[in-house]
mmCIF file of C-alpha atoms in Angstrom:
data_model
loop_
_atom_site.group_PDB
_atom_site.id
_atom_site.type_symbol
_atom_site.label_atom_id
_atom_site.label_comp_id
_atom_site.label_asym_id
_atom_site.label_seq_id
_atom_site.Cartn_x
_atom_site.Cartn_y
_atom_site.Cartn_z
ATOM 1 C CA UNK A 1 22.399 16.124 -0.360
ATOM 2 C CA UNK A 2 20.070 15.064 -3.344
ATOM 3 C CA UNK A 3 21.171 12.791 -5.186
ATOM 4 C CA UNK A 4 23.009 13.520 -8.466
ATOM 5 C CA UNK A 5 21.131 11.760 -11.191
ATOM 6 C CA UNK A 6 17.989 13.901 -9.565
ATOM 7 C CA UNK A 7 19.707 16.640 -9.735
ATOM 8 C CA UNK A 8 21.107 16.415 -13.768
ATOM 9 C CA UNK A 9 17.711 14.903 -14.575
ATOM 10 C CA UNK A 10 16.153 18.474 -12.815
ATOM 11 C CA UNK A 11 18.647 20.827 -15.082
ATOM 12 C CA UNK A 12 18.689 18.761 -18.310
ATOM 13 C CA UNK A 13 14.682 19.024 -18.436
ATOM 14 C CA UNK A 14 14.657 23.129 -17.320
ATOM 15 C CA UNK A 15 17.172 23.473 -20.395
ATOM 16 C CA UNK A 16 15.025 21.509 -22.765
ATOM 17 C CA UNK A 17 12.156 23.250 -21.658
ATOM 18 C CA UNK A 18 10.953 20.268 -21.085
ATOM 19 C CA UNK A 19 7.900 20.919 -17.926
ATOM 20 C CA UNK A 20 6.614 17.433 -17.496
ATOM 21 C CA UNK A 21 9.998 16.543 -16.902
ATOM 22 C CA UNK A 22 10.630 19.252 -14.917
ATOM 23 C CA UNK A 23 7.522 18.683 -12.533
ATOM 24 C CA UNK A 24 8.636 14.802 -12.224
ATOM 25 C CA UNK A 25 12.183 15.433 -11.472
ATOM 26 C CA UNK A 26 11.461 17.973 -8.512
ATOM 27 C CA UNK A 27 8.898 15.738 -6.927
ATOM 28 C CA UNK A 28 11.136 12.704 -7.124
ATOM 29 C CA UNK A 29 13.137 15.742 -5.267
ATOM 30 C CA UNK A 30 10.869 16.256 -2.847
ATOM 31 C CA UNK A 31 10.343 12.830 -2.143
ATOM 32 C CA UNK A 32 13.582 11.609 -1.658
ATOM 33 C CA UNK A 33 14.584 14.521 0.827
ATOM 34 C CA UNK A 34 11.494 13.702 2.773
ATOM 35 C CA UNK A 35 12.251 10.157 3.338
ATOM 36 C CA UNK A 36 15.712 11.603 4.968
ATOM 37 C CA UNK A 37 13.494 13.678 6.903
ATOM 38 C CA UNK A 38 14.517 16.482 5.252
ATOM 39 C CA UNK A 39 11.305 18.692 5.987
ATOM 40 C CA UNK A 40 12.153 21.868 5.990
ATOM 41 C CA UNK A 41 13.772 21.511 2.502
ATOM 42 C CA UNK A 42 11.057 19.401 0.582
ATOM 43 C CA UNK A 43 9.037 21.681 1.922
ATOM 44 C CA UNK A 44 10.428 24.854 0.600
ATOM 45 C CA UNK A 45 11.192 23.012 -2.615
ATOM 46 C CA UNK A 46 7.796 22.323 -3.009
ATOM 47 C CA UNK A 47 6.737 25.823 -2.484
ATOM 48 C CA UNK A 48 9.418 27.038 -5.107
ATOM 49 C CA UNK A 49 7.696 24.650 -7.385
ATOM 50 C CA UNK A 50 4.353 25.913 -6.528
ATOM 51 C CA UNK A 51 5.028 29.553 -7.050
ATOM 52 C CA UNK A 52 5.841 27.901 -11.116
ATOM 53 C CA UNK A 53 3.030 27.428 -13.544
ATOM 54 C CA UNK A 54 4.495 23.961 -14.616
ATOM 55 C CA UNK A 55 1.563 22.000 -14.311
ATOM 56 C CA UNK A 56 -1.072 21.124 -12.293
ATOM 57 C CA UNK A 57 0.070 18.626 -9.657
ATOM 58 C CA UNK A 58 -1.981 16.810 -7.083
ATOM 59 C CA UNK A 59 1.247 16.463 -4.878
ATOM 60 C CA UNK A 60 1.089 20.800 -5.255
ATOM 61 C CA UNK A 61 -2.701 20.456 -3.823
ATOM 62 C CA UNK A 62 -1.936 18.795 -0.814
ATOM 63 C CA UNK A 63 0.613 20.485 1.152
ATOM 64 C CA UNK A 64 0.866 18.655 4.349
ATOM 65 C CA UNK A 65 -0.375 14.716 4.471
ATOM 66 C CA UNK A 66 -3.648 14.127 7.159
ATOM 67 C CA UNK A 67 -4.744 11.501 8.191
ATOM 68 C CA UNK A 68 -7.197 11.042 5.666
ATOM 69 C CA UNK A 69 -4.810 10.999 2.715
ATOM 70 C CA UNK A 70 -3.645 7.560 3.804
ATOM 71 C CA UNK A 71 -6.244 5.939 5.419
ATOM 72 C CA UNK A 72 -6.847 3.517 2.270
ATOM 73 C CA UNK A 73 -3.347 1.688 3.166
ATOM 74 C CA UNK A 74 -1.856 -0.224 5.342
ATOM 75 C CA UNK A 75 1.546 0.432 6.241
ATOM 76 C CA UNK A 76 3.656 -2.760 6.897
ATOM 77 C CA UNK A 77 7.228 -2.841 7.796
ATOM 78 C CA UNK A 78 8.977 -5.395 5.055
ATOM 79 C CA UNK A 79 10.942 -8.169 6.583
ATOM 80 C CA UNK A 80 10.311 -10.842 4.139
ATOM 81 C CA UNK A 81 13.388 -11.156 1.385
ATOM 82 C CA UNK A 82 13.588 -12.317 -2.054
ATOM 83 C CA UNK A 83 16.031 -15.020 -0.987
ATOM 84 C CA UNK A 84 13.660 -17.160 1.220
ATOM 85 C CA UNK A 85 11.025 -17.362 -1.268
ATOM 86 C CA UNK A 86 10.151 -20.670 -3.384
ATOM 87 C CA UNK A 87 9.988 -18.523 -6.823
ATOM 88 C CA UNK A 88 9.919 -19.760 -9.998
ATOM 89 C CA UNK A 89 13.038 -18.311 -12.097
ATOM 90 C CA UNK A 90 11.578 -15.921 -14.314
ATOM 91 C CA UNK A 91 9.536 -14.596 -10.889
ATOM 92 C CA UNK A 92 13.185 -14.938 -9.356
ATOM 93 C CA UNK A 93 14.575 -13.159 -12.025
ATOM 94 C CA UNK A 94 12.164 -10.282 -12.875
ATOM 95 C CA UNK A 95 12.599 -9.552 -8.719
ATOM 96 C CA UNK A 96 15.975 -9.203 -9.088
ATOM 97 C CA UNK A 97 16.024 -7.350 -11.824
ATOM 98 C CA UNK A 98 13.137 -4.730 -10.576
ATOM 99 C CA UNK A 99 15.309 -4.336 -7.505
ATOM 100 C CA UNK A 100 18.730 -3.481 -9.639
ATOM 101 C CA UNK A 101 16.858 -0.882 -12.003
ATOM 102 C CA UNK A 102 16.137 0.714 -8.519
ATOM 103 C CA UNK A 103 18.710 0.511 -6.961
ATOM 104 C CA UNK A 104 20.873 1.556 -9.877
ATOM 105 C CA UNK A 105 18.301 4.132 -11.211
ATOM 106 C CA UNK A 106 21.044 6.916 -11.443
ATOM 107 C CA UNK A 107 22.687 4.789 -14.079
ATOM 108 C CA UNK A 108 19.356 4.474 -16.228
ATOM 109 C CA UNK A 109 18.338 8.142 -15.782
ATOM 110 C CA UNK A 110 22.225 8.917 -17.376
ATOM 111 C CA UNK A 111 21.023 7.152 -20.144
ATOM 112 C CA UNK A 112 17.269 8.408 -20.403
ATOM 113 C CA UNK A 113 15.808 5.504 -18.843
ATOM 114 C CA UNK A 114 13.422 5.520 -15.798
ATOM 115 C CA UNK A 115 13.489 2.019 -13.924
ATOM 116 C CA UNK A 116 10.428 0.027 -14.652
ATOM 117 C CA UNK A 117 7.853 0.574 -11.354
ATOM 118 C CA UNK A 118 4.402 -1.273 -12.559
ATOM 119 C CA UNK A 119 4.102 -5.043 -11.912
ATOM 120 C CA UNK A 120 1.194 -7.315 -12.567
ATOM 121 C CA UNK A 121 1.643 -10.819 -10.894
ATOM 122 C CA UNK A 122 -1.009 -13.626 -11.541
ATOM 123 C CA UNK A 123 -1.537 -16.823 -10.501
ATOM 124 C CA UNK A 124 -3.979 -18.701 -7.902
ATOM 125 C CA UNK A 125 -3.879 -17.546 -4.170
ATOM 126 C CA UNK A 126 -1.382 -18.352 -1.446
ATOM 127 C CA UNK A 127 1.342 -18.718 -4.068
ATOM 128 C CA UNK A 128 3.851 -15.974 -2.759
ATOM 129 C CA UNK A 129 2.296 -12.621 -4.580
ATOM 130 C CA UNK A 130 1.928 -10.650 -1.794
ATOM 131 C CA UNK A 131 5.078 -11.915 -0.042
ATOM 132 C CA UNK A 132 6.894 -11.072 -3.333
ATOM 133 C CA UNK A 133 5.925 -7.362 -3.442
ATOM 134 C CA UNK A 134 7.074 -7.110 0.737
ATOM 135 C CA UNK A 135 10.114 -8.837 -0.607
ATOM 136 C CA UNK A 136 10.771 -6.287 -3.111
ATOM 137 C CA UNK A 137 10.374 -3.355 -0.620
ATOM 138 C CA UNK A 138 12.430 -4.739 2.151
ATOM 139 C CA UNK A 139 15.207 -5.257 -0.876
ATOM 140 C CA UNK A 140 14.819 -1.047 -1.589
ATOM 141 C CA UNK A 141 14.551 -0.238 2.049
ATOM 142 C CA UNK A 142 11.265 1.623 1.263
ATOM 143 C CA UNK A 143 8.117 1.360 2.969
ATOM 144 C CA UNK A 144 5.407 -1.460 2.258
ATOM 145 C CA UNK A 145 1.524 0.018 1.641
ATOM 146 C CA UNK A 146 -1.271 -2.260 1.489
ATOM 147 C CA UNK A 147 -4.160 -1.032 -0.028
ATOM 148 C CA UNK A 148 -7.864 -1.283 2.295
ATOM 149 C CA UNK A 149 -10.451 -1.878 -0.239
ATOM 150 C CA UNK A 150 -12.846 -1.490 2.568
ATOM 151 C CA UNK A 151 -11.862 2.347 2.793
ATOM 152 C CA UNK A 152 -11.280 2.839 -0.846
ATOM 153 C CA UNK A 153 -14.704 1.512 -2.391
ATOM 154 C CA UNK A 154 -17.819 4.128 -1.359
ATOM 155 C CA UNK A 155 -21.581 3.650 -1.869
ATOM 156 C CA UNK A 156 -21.461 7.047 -3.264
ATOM 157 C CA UNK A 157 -21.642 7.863 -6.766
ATOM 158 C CA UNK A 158 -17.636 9.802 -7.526
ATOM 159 C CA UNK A 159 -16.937 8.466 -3.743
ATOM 160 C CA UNK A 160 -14.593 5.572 -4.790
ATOM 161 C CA UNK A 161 -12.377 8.333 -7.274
ATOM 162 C CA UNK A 162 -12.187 10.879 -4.516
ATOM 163 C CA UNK A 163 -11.273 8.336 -2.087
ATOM 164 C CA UNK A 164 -8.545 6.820 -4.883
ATOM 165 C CA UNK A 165 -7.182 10.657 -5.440
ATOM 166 C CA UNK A 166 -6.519 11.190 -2.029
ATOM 167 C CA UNK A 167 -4.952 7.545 -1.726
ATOM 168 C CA UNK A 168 -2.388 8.502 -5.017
ATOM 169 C CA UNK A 169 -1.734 12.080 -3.889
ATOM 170 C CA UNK A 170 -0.374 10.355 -0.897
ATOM 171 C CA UNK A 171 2.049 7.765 -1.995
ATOM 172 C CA UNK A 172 3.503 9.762 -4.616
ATOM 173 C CA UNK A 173 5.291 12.294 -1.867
ATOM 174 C CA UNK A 174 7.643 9.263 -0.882
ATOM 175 C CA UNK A 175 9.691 6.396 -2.530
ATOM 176 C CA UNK A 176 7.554 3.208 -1.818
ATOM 177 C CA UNK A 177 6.176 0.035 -2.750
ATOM 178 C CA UNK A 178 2.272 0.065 -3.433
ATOM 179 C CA UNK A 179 0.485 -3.137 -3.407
ATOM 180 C CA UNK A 180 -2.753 -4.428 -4.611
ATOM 181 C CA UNK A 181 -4.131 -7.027 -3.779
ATOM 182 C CA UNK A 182 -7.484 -8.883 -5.969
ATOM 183 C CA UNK A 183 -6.717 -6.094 -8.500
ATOM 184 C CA UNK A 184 -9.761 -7.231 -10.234
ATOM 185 C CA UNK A 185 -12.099 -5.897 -7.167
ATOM 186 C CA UNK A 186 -11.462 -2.179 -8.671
ATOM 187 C CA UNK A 187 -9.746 -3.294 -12.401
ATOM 188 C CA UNK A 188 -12.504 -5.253 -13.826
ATOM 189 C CA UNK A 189 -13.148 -5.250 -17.539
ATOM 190 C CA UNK A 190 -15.068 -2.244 -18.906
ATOM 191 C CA UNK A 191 -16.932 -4.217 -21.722
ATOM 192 C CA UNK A 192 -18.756 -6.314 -19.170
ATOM 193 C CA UNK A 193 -22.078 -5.738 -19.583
ATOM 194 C CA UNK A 194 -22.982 -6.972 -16.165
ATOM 195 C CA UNK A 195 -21.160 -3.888 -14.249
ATOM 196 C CA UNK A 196 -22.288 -0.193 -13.542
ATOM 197 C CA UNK A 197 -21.282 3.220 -15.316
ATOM 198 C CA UNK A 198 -19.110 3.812 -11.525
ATOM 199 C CA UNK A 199 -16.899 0.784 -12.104
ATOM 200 C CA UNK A 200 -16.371 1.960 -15.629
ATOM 201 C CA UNK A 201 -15.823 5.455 -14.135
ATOM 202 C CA UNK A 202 -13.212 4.025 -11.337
ATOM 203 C CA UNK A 203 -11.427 2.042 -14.019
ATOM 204 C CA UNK A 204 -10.590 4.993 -16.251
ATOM 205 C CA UNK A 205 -9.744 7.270 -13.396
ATOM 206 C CA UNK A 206 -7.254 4.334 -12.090
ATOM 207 C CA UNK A 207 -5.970 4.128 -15.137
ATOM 208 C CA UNK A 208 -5.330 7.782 -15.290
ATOM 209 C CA UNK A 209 -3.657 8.039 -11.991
ATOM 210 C CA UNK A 210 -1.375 4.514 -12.111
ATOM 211 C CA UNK A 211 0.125 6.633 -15.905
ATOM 212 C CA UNK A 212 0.922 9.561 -13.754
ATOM 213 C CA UNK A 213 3.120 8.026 -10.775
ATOM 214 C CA UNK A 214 6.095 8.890 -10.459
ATOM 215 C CA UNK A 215 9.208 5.965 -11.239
ATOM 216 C CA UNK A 216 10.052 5.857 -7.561
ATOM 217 C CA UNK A 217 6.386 4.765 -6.162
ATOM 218 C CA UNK A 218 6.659 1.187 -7.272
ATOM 219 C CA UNK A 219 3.052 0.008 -8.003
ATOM 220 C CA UNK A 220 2.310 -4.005 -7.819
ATOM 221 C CA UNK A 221 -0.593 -5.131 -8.165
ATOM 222 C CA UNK A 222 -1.802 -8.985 -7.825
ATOM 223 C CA UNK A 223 -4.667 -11.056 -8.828
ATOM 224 C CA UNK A 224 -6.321 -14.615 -8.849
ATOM 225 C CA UNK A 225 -8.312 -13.644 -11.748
ATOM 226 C CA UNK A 226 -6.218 -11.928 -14.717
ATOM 227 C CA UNK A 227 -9.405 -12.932 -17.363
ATOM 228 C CA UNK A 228 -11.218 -10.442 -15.501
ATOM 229 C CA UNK A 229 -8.776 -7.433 -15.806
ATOM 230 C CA UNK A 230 -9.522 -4.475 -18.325
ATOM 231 C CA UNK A 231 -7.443 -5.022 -21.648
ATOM 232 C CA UNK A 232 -6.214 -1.466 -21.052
ATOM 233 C CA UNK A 233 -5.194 -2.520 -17.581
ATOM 234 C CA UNK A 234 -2.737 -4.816 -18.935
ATOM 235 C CA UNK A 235 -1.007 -2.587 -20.854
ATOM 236 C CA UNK A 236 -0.412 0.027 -18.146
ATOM 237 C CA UNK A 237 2.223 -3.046 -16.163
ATOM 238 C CA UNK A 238 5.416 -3.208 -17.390
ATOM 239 C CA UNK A 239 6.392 -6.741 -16.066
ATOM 240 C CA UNK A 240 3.868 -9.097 -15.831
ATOM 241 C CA UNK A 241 4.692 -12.071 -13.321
ATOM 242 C CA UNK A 242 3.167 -15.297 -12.988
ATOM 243 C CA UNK A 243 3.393 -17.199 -9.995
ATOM 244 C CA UNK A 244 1.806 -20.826 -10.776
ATOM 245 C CA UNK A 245 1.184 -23.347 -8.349
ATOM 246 C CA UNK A 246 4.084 -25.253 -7.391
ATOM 247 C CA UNK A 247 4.696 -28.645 -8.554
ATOM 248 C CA UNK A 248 4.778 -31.785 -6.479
ATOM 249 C CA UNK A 249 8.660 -31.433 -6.399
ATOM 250 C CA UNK A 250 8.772 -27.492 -5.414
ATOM 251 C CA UNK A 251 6.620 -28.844 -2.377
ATOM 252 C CA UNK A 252 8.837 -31.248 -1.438
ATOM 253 C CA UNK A 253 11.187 -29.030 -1.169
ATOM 254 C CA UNK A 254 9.057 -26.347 0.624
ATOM 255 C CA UNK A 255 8.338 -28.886 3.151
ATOM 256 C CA UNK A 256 12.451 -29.926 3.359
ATOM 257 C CA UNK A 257 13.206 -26.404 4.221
ATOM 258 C CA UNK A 258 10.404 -26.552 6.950
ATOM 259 C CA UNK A 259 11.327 -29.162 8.431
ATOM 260 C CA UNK A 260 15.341 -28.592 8.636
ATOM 261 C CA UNK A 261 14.253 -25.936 11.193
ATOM 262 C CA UNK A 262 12.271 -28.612 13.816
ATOM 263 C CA UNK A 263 14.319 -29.949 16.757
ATOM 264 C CA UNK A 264 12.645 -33.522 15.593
ATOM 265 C CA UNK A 265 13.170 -34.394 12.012
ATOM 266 C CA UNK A 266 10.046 -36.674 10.618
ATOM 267 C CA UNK A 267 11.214 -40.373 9.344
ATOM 268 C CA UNK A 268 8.480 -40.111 6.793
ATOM 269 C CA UNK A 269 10.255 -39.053 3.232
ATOM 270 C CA UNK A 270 8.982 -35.816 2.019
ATOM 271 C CA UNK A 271 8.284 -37.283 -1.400
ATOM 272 C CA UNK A 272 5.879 -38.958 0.804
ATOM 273 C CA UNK A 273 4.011 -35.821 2.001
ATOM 274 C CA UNK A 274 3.835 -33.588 -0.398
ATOM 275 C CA UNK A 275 2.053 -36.573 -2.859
ATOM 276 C CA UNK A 276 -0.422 -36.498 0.053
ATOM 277 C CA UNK A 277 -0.745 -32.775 -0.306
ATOM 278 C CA UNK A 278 -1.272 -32.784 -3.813
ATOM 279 C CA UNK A 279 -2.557 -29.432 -5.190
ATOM 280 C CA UNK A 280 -1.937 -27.350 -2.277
ATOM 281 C CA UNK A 281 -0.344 -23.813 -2.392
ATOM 282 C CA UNK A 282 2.818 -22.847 -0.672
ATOM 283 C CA UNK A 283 0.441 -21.060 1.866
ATOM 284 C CA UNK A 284 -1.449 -24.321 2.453
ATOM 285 C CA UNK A 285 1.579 -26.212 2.802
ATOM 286 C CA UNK A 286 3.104 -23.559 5.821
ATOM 287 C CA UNK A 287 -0.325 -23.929 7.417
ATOM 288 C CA UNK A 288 -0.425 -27.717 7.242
ATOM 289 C CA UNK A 289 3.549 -28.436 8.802
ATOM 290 C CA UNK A 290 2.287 -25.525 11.567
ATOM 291 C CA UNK A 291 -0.166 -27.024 12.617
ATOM 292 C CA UNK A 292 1.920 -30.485 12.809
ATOM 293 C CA UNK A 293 3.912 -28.447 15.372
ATOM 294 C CA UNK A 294 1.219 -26.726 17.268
ATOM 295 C CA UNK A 295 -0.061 -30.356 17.707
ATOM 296 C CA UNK A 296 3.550 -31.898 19.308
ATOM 297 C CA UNK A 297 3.987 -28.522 21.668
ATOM 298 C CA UNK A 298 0.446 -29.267 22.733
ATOM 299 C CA UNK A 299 1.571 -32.526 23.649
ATOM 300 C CA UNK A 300 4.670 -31.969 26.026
ATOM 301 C CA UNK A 301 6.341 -34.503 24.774
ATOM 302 C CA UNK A 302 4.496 -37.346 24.976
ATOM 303 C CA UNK A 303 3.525 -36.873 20.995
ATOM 304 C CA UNK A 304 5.837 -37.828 18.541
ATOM 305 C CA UNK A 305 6.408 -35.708 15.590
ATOM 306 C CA UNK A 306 5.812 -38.825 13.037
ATOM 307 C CA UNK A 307 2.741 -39.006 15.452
ATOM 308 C CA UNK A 308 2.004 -35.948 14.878
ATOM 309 C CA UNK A 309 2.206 -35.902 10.978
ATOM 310 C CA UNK A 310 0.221 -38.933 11.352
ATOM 311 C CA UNK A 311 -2.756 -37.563 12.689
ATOM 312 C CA UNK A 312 -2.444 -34.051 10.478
ATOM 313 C CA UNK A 313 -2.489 -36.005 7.285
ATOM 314 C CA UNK A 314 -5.594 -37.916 8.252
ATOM 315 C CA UNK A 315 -7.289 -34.635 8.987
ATOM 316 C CA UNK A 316 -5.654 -33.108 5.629
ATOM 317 C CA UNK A 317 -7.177 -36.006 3.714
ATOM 318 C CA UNK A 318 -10.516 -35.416 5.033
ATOM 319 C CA UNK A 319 -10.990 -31.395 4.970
ATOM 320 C CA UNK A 320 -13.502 -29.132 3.127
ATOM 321 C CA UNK A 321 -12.313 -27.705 -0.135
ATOM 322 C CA UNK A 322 -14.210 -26.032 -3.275
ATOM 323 C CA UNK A 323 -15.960 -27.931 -5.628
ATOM 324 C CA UNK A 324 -14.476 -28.019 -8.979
ATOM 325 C CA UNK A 325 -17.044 -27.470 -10.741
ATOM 326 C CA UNK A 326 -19.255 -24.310 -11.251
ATOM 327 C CA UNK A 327 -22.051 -23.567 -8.562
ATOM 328 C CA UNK A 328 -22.573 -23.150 -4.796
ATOM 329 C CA UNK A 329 -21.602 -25.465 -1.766
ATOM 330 C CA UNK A 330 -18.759 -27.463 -0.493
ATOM 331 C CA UNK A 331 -17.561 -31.024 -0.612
ATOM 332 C CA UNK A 332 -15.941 -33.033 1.703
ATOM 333 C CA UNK A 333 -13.267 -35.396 -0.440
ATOM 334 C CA UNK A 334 -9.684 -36.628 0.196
ATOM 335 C CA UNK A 335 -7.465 -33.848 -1.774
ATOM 336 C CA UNK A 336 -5.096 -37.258 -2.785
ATOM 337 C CA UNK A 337 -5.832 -38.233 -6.025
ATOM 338 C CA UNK A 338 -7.978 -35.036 -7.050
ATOM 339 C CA UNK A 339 -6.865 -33.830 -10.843
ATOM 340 C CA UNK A 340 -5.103 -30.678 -10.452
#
């Protein structure tokens, strides 16, 4: 059975006349009795709604999905939750909260609200962006699609819109979570003098397409770069997230709840460690204590795990990182001591 708010949303817009309303309504219809596996009805819903003139619909276009509708994502099953992330609060926060206007849409549609389903998050890599929009799809129980850049941009000229039609026409016939990742590789700036008429073209047809998705496709999109973005792009996200990089005390504690899990606590504090990993991202830091226990497995217990840590943070004091300064090349520099 549909679910009620659908179903008063569907009859208050038919008695206002109201077709745009009408035309969201019955594919948020559609979509949910699909993801019951409901076939047979979406699909004869969708065929009532087709025999309407309500509007032109790309979900009416494409009556059966193949397999290249959705070969510009990636679908990944969620496991990650909101809970086991090192989030600042207002990240923590504006999670929550885009999970409860979800999961309590019927309660905003009673009231003429749709739940918010744009996010922008920003902030410098391997900060927990991309495990924050798994995080909010294993919270709705709704799948997790990754978008391919590699089969979404063509050489062609009108390749990359056809490609991103095909991609939107897909999503939008089930409740999901859409995710991009390095937004700025298809939302760059439109004034910039140094790109081509097809990335202006892309943009505006992007733009187009993100206005027209439906509440329940929740669209997240994350980037290292927000200077780059298109001002129009910014205005199309509803909640815009930043995810900084974590302080020397949020490592510490990354590194505490890392370590609680080893059969060998270290004796070195981890006040101690994460000054030596100054600057690093949460990614960096879950790299950095695996390897430290790659290293003592290795060593069937003849390796300590202070040993161990010993001989990472050596190697973590040496490694290649990015200059920090403009221009090509790499320099090899302790990271301790390094202005953030």
């Amino acid at each position: 059975m549909a679910r009620s708010d659908l179903l008063l949303s569907l009859v208050s817009a038919g008695a206002a006349g109201d077709q745009q309303k009408v035309r969201t309504a019955t594919e948020a219809l559609i979509a949910e009795e699909r993801a019951k596996n409901h076939n047979i009805l979406a699909d004869k819903i969708e065929k009532a709604l087709s025999s309407v003139p309500v509007s032109s619909s790309a979900l009416l276009k494409s009556k059966r999905v193949s397999g290249e509708d959705k070969e510009a994502v990636l679908e990944i099953e969620p496991q990650i939750q909101l809970d086991q992330l090192m989030l600042t609060l207002p990240a923590y926060e504006s999670g929550r909260q885009l999970i409860e206007e979800h999961v309590r849409a019927d309660v905003l549609r009673s009231h003429g609200y749709e739940p918010r389903h744009r996010v922008l998050l920003s902030g410098p890599p391997g900060n927990g962006k991309t495990s924050f929009a798994e995080a909010i799809a294993e919270a709705l129980a709704v799948p997790f699609f990754l978008v391919r850049y590699d089969a979404l941009i063509g050489s062609y000229l009108g390749e990359t819109n056809t490609r991103l039609r095909r991609l939107f026409d897909y999503v939008r016939t089930r409740p999901c979570v859409l995710f991009f990742d390095e937004f700025d590789a298809i939302g760059k700036e439109r004034g910039d003098t140094h790109e081509t008429g097809e990335i202006k073209r892309v943009v505006s047809f992007l733009l187009m397409q993100l206005d027209q998705l439906p509440s329940y496709v929740v669209t997240i999109a994350a980037t290292n770069h927000a200077e780059l973005l298109d001002k129009a792009v910014w205005r199309r996200f509803q909640m815009r997230i930043g995810f900084p990089a974590p302080s020397n005390s949020q490592v510490k504690g990354f590194l505490e709840n890392i370590t609680s899990h080893w059969p060998n606590k270290p004796k070195v504090s981890m006040a101690t460690i994460s000054r030596t990993l100054n600057s690093s991202s949460f990614s960096e830091v879950r790299d950095f204590c695996q390897n430290v226990r790659r290293r003592q497995i290795l060593g069937l217990g003849e390796l300590s795990v202070d040993e161990s840590l010993r001989i990472e943070l050596d190697l973590w004091k040496s490694r290649i990182v990015p200059r920090d300064i403009d221009g090509d090349g790499f320099e090899q520099t302790p990271l301790e001591g390094r202005s953030r």
